[in-house]
Short mmCIF file of C-alpha atoms in Angstrom, two decimals:
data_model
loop_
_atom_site.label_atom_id
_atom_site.label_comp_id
_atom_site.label_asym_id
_atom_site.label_seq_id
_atom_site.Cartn_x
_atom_site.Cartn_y
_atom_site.Cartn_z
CA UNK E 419 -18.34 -14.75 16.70
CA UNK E 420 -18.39 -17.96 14.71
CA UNK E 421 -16.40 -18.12 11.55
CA UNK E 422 -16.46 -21.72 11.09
CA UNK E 423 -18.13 -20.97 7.64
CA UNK E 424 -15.35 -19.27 6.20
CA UNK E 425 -13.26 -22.22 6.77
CA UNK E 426 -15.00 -24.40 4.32
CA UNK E 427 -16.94 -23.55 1.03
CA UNK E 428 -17.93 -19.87 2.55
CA UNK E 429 -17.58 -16.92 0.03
CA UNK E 430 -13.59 -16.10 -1.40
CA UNK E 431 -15.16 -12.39 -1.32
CA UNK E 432 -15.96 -12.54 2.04
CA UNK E 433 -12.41 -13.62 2.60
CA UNK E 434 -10.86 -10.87 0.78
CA UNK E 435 -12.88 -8.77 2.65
CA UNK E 436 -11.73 -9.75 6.08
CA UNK E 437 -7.92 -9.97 4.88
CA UNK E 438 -8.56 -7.05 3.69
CA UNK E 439 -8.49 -5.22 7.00
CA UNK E 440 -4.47 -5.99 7.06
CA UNK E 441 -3.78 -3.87 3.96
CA UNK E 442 -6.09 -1.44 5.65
CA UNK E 443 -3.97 -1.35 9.02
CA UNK E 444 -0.64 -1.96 7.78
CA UNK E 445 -0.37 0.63 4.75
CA UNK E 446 -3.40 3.00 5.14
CA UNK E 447 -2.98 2.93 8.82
CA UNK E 448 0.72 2.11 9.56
CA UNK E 449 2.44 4.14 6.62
CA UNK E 450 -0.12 6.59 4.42
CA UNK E 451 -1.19 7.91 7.27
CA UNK E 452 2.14 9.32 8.54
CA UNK E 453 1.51 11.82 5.86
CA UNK E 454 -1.48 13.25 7.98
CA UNK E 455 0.93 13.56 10.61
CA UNK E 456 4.18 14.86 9.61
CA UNK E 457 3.38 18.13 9.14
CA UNK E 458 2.58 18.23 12.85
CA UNK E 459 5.67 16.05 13.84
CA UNK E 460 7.72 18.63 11.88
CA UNK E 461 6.73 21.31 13.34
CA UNK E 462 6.82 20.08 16.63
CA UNK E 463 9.64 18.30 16.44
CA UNK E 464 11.77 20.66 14.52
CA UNK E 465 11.86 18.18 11.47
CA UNK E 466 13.47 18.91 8.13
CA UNK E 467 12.23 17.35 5.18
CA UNK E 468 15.03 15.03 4.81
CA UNK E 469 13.93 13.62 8.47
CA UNK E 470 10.29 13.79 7.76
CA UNK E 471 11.27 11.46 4.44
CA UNK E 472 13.40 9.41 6.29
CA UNK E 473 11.29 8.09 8.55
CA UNK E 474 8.74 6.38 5.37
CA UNK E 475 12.26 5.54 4.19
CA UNK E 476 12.69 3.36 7.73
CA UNK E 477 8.99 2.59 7.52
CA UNK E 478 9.32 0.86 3.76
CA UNK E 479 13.04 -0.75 4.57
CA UNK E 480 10.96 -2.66 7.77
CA UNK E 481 8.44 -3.41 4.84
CA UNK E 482 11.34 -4.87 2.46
CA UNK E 483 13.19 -7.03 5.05
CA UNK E 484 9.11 -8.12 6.15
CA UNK E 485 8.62 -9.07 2.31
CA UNK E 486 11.74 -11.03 2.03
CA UNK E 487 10.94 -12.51 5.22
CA UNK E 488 7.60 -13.38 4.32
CA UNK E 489 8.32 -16.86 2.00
CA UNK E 490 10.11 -18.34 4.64
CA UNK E 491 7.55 -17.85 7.51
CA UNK E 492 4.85 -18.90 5.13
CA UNK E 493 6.48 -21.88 4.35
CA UNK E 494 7.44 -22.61 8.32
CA UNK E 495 3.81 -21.14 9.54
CA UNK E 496 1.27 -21.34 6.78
CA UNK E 497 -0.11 -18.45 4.82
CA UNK E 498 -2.71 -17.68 7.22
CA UNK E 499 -0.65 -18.02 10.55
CA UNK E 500 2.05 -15.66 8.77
CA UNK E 501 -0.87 -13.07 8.13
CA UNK E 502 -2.15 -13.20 11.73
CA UNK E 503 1.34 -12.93 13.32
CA UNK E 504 2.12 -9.92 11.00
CA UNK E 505 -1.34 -8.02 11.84
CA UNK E 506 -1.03 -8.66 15.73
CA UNK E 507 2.77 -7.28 15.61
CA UNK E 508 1.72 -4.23 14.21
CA UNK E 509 -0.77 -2.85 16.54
CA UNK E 510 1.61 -2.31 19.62
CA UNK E 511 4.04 -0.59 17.60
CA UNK E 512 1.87 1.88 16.55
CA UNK E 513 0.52 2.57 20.36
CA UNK E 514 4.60 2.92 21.20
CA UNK E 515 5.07 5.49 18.31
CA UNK E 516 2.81 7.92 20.54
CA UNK E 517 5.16 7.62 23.42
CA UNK E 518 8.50 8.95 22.08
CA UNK E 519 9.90 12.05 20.99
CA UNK E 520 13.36 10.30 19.79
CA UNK E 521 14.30 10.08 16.58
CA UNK E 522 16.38 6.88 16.67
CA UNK E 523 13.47 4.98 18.22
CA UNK E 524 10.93 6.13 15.97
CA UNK E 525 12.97 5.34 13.33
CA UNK E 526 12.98 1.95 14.97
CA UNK E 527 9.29 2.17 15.76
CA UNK E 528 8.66 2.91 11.47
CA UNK E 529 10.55 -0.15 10.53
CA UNK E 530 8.72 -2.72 13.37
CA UNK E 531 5.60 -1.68 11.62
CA UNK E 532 6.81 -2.32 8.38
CA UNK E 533 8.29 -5.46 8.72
CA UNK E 534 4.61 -6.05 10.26
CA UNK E 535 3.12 -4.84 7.29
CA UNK E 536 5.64 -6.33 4.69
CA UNK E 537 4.74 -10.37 6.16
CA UNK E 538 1.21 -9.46 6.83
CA UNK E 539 0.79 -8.64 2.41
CA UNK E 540 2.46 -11.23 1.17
CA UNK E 541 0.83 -13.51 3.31
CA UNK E 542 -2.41 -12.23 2.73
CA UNK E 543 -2.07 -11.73 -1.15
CA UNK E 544 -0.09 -15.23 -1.27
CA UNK E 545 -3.42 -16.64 0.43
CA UNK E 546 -6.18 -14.90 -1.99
CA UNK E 547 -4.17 -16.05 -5.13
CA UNK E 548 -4.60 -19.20 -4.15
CA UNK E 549 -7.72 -19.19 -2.89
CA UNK E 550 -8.75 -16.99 -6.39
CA UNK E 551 -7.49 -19.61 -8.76
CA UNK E 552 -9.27 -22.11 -7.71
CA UNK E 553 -12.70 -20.73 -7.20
CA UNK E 554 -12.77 -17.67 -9.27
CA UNK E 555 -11.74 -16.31 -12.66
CA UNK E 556 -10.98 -13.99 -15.27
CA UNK E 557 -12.30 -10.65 -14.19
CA UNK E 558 -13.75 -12.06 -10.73
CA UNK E 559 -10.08 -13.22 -9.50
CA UNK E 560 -8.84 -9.89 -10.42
CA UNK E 561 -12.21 -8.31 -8.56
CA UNK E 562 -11.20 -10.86 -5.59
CA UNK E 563 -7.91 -9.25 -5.37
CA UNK E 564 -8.29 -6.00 -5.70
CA UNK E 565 -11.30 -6.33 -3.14
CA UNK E 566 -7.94 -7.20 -0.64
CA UNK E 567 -5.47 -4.62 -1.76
CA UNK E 568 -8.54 -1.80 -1.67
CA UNK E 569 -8.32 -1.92 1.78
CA UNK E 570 -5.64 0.27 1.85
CA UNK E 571 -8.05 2.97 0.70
CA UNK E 572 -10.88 1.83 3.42
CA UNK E 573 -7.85 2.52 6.28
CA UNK E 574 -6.70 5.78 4.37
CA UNK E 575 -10.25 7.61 4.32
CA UNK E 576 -10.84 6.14 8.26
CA UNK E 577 -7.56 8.03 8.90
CA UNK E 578 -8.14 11.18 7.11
CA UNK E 579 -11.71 11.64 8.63
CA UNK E 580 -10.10 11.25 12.29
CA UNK E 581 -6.41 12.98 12.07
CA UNK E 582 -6.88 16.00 10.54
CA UNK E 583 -9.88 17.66 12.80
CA UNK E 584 -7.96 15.79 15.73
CA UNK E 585 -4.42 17.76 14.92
CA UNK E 586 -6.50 20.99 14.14
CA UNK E 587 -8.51 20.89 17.72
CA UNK E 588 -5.20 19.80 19.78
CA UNK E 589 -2.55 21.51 17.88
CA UNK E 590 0.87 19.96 16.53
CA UNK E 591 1.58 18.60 19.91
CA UNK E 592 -1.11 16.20 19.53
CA UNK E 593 0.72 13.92 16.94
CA UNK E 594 0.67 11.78 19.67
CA UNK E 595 -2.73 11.21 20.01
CA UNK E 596 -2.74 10.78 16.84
CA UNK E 597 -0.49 7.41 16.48
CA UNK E 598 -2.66 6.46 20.21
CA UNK E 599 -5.61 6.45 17.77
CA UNK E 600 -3.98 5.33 15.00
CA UNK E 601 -3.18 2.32 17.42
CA UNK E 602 -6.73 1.56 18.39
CA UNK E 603 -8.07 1.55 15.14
CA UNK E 604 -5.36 -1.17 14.22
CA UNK E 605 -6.41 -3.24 16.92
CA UNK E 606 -10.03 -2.99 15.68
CA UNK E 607 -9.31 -4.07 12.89
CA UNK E 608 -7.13 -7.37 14.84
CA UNK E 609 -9.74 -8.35 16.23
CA UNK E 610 -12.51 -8.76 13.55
CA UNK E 611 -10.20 -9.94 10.92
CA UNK E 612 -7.32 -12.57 12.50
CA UNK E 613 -9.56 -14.48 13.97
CA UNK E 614 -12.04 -14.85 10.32
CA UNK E 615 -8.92 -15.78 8.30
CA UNK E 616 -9.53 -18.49 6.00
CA UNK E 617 -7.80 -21.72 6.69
CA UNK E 618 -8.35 -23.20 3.32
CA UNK E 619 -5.01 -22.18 1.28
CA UNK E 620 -2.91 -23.73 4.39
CA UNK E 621 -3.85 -27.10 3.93
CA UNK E 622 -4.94 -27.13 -0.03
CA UNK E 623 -1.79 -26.70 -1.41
CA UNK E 624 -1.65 -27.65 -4.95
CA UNK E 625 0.45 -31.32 -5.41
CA UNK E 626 2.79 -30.08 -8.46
CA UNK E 627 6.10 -29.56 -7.60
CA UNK E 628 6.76 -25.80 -7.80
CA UNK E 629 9.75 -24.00 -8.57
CA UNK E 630 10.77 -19.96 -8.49
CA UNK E 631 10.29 -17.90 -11.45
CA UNK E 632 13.33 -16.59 -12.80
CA UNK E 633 13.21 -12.77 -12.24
CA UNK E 634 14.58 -11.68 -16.00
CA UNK E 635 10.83 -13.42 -17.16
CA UNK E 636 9.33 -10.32 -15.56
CA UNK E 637 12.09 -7.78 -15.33
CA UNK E 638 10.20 -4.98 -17.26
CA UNK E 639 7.70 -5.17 -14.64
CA UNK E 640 9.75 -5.29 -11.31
CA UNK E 641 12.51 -2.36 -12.55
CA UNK E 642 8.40 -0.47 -13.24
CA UNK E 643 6.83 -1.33 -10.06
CA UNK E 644 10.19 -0.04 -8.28
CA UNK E 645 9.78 3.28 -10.50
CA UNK E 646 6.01 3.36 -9.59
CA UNK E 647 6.69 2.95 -5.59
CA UNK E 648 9.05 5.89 -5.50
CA UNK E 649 7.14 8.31 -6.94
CA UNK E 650 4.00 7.78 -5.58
CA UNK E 651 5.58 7.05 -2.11
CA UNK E 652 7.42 10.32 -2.61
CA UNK E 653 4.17 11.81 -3.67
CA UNK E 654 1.90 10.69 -0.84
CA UNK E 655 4.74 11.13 1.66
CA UNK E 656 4.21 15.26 0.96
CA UNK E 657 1.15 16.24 -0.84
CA UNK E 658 -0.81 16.21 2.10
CA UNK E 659 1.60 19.19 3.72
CA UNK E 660 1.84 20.74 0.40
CA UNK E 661 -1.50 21.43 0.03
CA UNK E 662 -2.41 22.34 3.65
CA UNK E 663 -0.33 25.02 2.95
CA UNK E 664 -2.14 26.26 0.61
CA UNK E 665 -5.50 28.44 0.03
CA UNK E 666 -8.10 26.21 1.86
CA UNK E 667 -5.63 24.89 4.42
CA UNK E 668 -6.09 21.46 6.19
CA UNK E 669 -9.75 20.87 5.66
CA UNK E 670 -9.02 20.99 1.43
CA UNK E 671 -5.96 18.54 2.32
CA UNK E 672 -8.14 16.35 4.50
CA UNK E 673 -10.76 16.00 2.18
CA UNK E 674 -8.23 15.56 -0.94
CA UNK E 675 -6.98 12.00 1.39
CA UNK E 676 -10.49 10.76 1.87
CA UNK E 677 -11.40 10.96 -1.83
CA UNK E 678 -8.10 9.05 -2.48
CA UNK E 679 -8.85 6.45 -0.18
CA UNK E 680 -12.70 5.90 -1.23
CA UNK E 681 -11.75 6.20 -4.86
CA UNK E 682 -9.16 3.34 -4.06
CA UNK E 683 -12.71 1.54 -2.48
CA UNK E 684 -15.12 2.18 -4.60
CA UNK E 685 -13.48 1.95 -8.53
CA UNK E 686 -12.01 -1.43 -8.68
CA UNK E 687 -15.06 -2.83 -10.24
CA UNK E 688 -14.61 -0.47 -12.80
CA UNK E 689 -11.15 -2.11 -14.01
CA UNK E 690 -12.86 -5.69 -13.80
CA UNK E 691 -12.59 -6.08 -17.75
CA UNK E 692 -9.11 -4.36 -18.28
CA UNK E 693 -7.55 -6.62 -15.78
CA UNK E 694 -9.49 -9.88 -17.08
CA UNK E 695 -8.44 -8.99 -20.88
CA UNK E 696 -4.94 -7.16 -21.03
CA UNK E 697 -1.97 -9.48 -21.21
CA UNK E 698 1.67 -9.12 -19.84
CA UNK E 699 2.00 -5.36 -18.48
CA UNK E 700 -0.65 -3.82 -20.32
CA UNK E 701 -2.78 -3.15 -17.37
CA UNK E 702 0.29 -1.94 -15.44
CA UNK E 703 0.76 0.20 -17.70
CA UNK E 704 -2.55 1.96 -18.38
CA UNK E 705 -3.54 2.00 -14.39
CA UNK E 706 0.50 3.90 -14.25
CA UNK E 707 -0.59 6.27 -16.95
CA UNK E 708 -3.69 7.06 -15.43
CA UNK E 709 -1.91 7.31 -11.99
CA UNK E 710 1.03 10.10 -13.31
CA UNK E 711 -1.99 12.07 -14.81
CA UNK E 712 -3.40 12.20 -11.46
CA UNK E 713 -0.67 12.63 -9.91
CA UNK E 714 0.39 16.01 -11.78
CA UNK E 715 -3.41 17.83 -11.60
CA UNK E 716 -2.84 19.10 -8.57
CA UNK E 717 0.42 21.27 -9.79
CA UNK E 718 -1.15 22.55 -12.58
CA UNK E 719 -4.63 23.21 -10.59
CA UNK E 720 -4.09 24.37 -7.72
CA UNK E 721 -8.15 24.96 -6.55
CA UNK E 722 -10.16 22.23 -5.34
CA UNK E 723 -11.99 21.21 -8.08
CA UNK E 724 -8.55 19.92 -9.62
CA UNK E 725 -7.30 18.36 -6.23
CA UNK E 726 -10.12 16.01 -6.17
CA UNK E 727 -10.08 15.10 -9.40
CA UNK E 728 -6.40 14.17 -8.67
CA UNK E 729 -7.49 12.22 -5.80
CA UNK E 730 -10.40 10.48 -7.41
CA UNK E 731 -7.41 9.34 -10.27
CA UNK E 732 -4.51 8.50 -8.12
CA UNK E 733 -6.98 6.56 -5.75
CA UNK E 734 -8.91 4.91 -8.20
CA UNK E 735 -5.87 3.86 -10.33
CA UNK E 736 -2.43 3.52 -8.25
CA UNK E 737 -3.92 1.23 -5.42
CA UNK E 738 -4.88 -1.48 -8.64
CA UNK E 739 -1.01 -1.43 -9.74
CA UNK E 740 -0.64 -3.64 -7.07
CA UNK E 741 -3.91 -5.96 -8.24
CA UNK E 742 -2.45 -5.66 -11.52
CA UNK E 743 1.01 -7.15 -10.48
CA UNK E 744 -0.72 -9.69 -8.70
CA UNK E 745 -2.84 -10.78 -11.37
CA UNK E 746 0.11 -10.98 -13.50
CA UNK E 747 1.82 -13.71 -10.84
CA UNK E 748 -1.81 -15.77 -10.64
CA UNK E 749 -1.28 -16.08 -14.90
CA UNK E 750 2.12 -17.40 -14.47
CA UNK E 751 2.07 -21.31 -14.93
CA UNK E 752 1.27 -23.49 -12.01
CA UNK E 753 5.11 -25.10 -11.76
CA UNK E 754 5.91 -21.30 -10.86
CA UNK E 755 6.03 -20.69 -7.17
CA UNK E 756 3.71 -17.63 -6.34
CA UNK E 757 4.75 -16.27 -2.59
CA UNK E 758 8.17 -16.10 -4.43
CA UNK E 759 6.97 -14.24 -7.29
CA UNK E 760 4.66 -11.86 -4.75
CA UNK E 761 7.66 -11.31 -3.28
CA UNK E 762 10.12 -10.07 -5.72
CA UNK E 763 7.53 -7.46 -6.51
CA UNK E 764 6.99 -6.53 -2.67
CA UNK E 765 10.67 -6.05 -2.62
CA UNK E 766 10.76 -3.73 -5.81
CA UNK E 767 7.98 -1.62 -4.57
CA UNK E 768 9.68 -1.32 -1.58
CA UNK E 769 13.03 -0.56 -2.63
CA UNK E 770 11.23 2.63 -4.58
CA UNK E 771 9.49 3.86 -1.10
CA UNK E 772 12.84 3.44 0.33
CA UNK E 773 14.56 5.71 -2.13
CA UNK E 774 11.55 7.76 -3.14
CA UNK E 775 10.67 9.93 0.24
CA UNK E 776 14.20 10.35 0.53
CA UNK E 777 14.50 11.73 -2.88
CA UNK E 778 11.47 14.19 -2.40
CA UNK E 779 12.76 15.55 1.29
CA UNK E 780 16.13 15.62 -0.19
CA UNK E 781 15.34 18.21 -2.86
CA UNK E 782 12.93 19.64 -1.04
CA UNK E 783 15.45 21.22 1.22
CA UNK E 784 17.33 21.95 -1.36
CA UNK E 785 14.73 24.14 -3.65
CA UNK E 786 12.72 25.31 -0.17
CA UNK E 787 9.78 23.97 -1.44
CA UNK E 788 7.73 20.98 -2.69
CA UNK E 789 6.49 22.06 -5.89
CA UNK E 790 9.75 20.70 -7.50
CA UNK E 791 10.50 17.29 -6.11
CA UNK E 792 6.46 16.55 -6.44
CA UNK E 793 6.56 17.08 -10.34
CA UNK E 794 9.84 14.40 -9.97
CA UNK E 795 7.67 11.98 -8.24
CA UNK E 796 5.33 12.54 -11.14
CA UNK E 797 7.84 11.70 -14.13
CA UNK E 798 9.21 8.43 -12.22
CA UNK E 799 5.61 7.22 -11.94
CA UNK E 800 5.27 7.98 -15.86
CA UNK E 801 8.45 6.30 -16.77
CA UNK E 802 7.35 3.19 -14.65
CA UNK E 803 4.45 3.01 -16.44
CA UNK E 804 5.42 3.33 -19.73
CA UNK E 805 7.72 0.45 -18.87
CA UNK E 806 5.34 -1.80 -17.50
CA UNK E 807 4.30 -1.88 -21.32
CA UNK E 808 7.20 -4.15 -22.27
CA UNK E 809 6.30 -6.87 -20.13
CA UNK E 810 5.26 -9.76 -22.19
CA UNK E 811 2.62 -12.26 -20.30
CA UNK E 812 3.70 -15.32 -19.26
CA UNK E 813 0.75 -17.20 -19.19
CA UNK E 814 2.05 -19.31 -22.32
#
C-alpha cells in the first residue's frame, strides 16, 4: 500500500484518521475493554473487586510512567517514530495476557500495555497538534483532534460487538480467547496505521525557541482532568458487570458499550462550535457536566431506555474532555512547549485511573455491591467539571 501521499500535502483528516487507530487499540482495546472481561476473569479466577480494580490501576500506572516517558522519546525518536514504537509494543502484550492465569504477571502484562498506550497518545496527539495548527483552525483543529481521540470509541464498539457473544458461547473460561482476539484486532490495526503515519510534524518543527508551561497557568484544569479520570475510569471499570447483572443480562450490557463507543464516533461534529468558541475551561467544563449527567442515568433508570441514553451521553461527551484539553494546549502561545503540556495532562488523567478503580473495588467490597461506589464515581466527575470552569485561557 502506498502512503507516500500522506507524507506531503495529503489530507490532516486522513491523518487523524489513521493515528487514530492507536487510541483505538491502546484504550478501547488495551484498557476499556477489560471491563467486558472482568466479570469473566472474576469469576473464573476467584477475583474480588479490589483485584478486578487493581489490575486498571496497573494498566493506567504503565499509562502514567508511558506519558512521562513520552517527551523524552519524542524528542530522541520523533513524534511519529515514538507513535509507531508504542503501537507495535502493545500488540504482543495483549496476545501474552491470554496465556496466564497469574496475578503478578498480569499485573505486569496491564502495565506493558499501558506504558504502550501512554507513549503511543502523546505521540500521536503531540503530532496532530502540530500538524492542526498549521493547516487547520478554529472549529476544524478541534474536529481534527477529536477525529484522533474518537478512536477510542471506534475500538470500544469493535470490542463490545465481539466479547460479549464470545464470553456468553464459551463461558467465563474463555477470557482467554478473549485477550487472543483482543490481540489480533490490535495487530490489525498495526498494520494499516504505523506504516500511514505522517512524517510531516518530525521534520517541520517550528524555529522559535520553546520553553515548558508552568503547570500553576493551568492548574484548575489538571487537579479537573485528574477528578474526571477517576470517576469515569472507576465508572467504566464496573458498569459493564453492574448491569449484566441485572434484568436483561449481558446482551443489555453489551449493547449499553457499543452505544458508548459509537456515540464517542459519531458526535464530535456536534461540539465543533463549542470547542472553536469557549475559552479557558469552559468546554471542559460543559462536556464534564454533560458526562456526570450521563453517568448517573443509569442508577436512577435502571431499564434500557435510560442505559442508552446514558451511553449515548457519556460516549458522546467524556471521550471530547480529552479534545477539549488538547485544544486548550494548541491555544497556548507558540514559545510554550506542547508534548510537555500534553503531558502533564496525560499524567493527571492517569493518576485519577490509578486511584479511581481502586476506589470503586475498594468500596465495593466493602458495601457488597456497586450501586454505591458508582454514584461516587459520578460526584468526582461533577466536581471535576465544575472545576474545569475556573480555568482561565491562555491564549493571551
Amino acid at each position: 500500500m502506498n502512503h507516500s501521499g500522506l507524507h506531503g500535502g495529503a489530507s490532516v483528516y486522513r491523518a487523524a484518521l489513521y493515528l487514530s487507530l492507536g487510541p483505538a487499540a491502546g484504550q478501547g482495546l488495551g484498557r476499556f475493554a477489560y471491563s467486558l472481561i472482568v466479570p469473566a476473569m472474576q469469576a473464573d479466577l476467584g477475583w474480588s473487586y479490589a483485584i478486578a480494580g487493581w489490575m486498571n490501576t496497573a494498566n493506567a500506572g504503565g499509562y502514567l510512567a508511558g506519558a512521562i516517558a513520552a517527551p523524552l522519546v519524542i524528542r530522541r525518536l520523533g513524534e511519529r517514530r515514538a507513535y509507531q514504537i508504542g503501537f507495535v509494543g502493545l500488540v504482543p502484550v495483549l496476545a501474552l495476557t491470554a496465556l496466564t492465569d497469574s496475578i503478578s504477571m498480569l499485573s505486569v502484562l496491564r502495565v506493558m500495555a499501558g506504558v504502550s498506550a501512554g507513549v503511543m497518545f502523546v505521540a500521536g496527539g503531540a503530532l496532530l497538534v502540530d500538524m492542526a495548527r498549521r493547516r487547520a483552525s478554529g472549529g476544524r483543529a478541534g474536529l481534527v483532534l477529536a477525529t484522533f481521540y474518537g478512536g477510542v470509541g471506534l475500538g470500544m464498539v469493535i470490542s463490545a460487538a465481539v466479547i460479549p457473544p464470545l464470553l456468553a458461547a464459551l463461558g467465563t473460561g474463555g477470557w482467554h480467547w478473549a485477550w487472543a482476539v483482543l490481540a489480533a484486532m490490535a495487530a490489525a490495526g498495526a498494520l494499516v496505521s504505523v506504516p500511514a503515519a505522517p512524517r510531516e510534524a518530525d521534520g517541520a518543527r517550528e524555529a522559535v525557541s520553546q520553553v515548558a508551561a508552568p503547570l500553576r497557568l493551568f492548574a484548575p484544569l489538571l487537579v479537573a482532568y485528574l477528578l474526571v479520570g477517576a470517576g469515569v475510569i472507576g465508572y467504566l471499570t464496573f458498569v459493564f458487570g453492574w448491569l449484566s447483572s441485572l434484568e436483561g443480562g449481558w446482551p443489555v450490557a453489551m449493547t449499553f458499550w457499543i452505544t458508548l463507543g459509537a456515540a464517542a464516533v459519531i458526535v464530535p461534529p456536534f461540539w465543533r462550535r463549542v470547542m472553536a468558541c469557549a475559552t479557558g475551561g469552559r468546554a471542559f467544563g460543559l462536556l464534564g457536566l454533560v458526562t456526570a449527567v450521563g453517568a448517573g442515568l443509569p442508577l436512577v433508570f435502571t431499564a434500557l431506555p435510560g442505559g442508552l441514553a446514558s451511553a449515548a451521553m457519556v460516549g458522546g461527551s467524556f471521550f471530547m474532555i480529552t479534545t477539549a484539553t488538547t485544544a486548550f494546549v494548541g491555544r497556548m502561545p507558540a514559545h510554550f512547549e506542547r508534548a510537555g503540556a500534553i503531558r502533564a495532562f496525560t499524567v493527571a488523567f492517569a493518576l485519577g485511573q490509578i486511584a479511581g478503580p481502586v476506589l470503586v473495588g475498594a468500596v465495593a467490597d466493602a458495601v457488597g455491591g456497586l450501586g454505591v461506589p458508582l454514584q461516587i464515581a459520578v460526584v468526582l466527575v461533577f466536581l471535576g467539571a465544575v472545576l474545569g470552569f475556573a480555568q482561565r485561557d491562555l491564549a493571551s
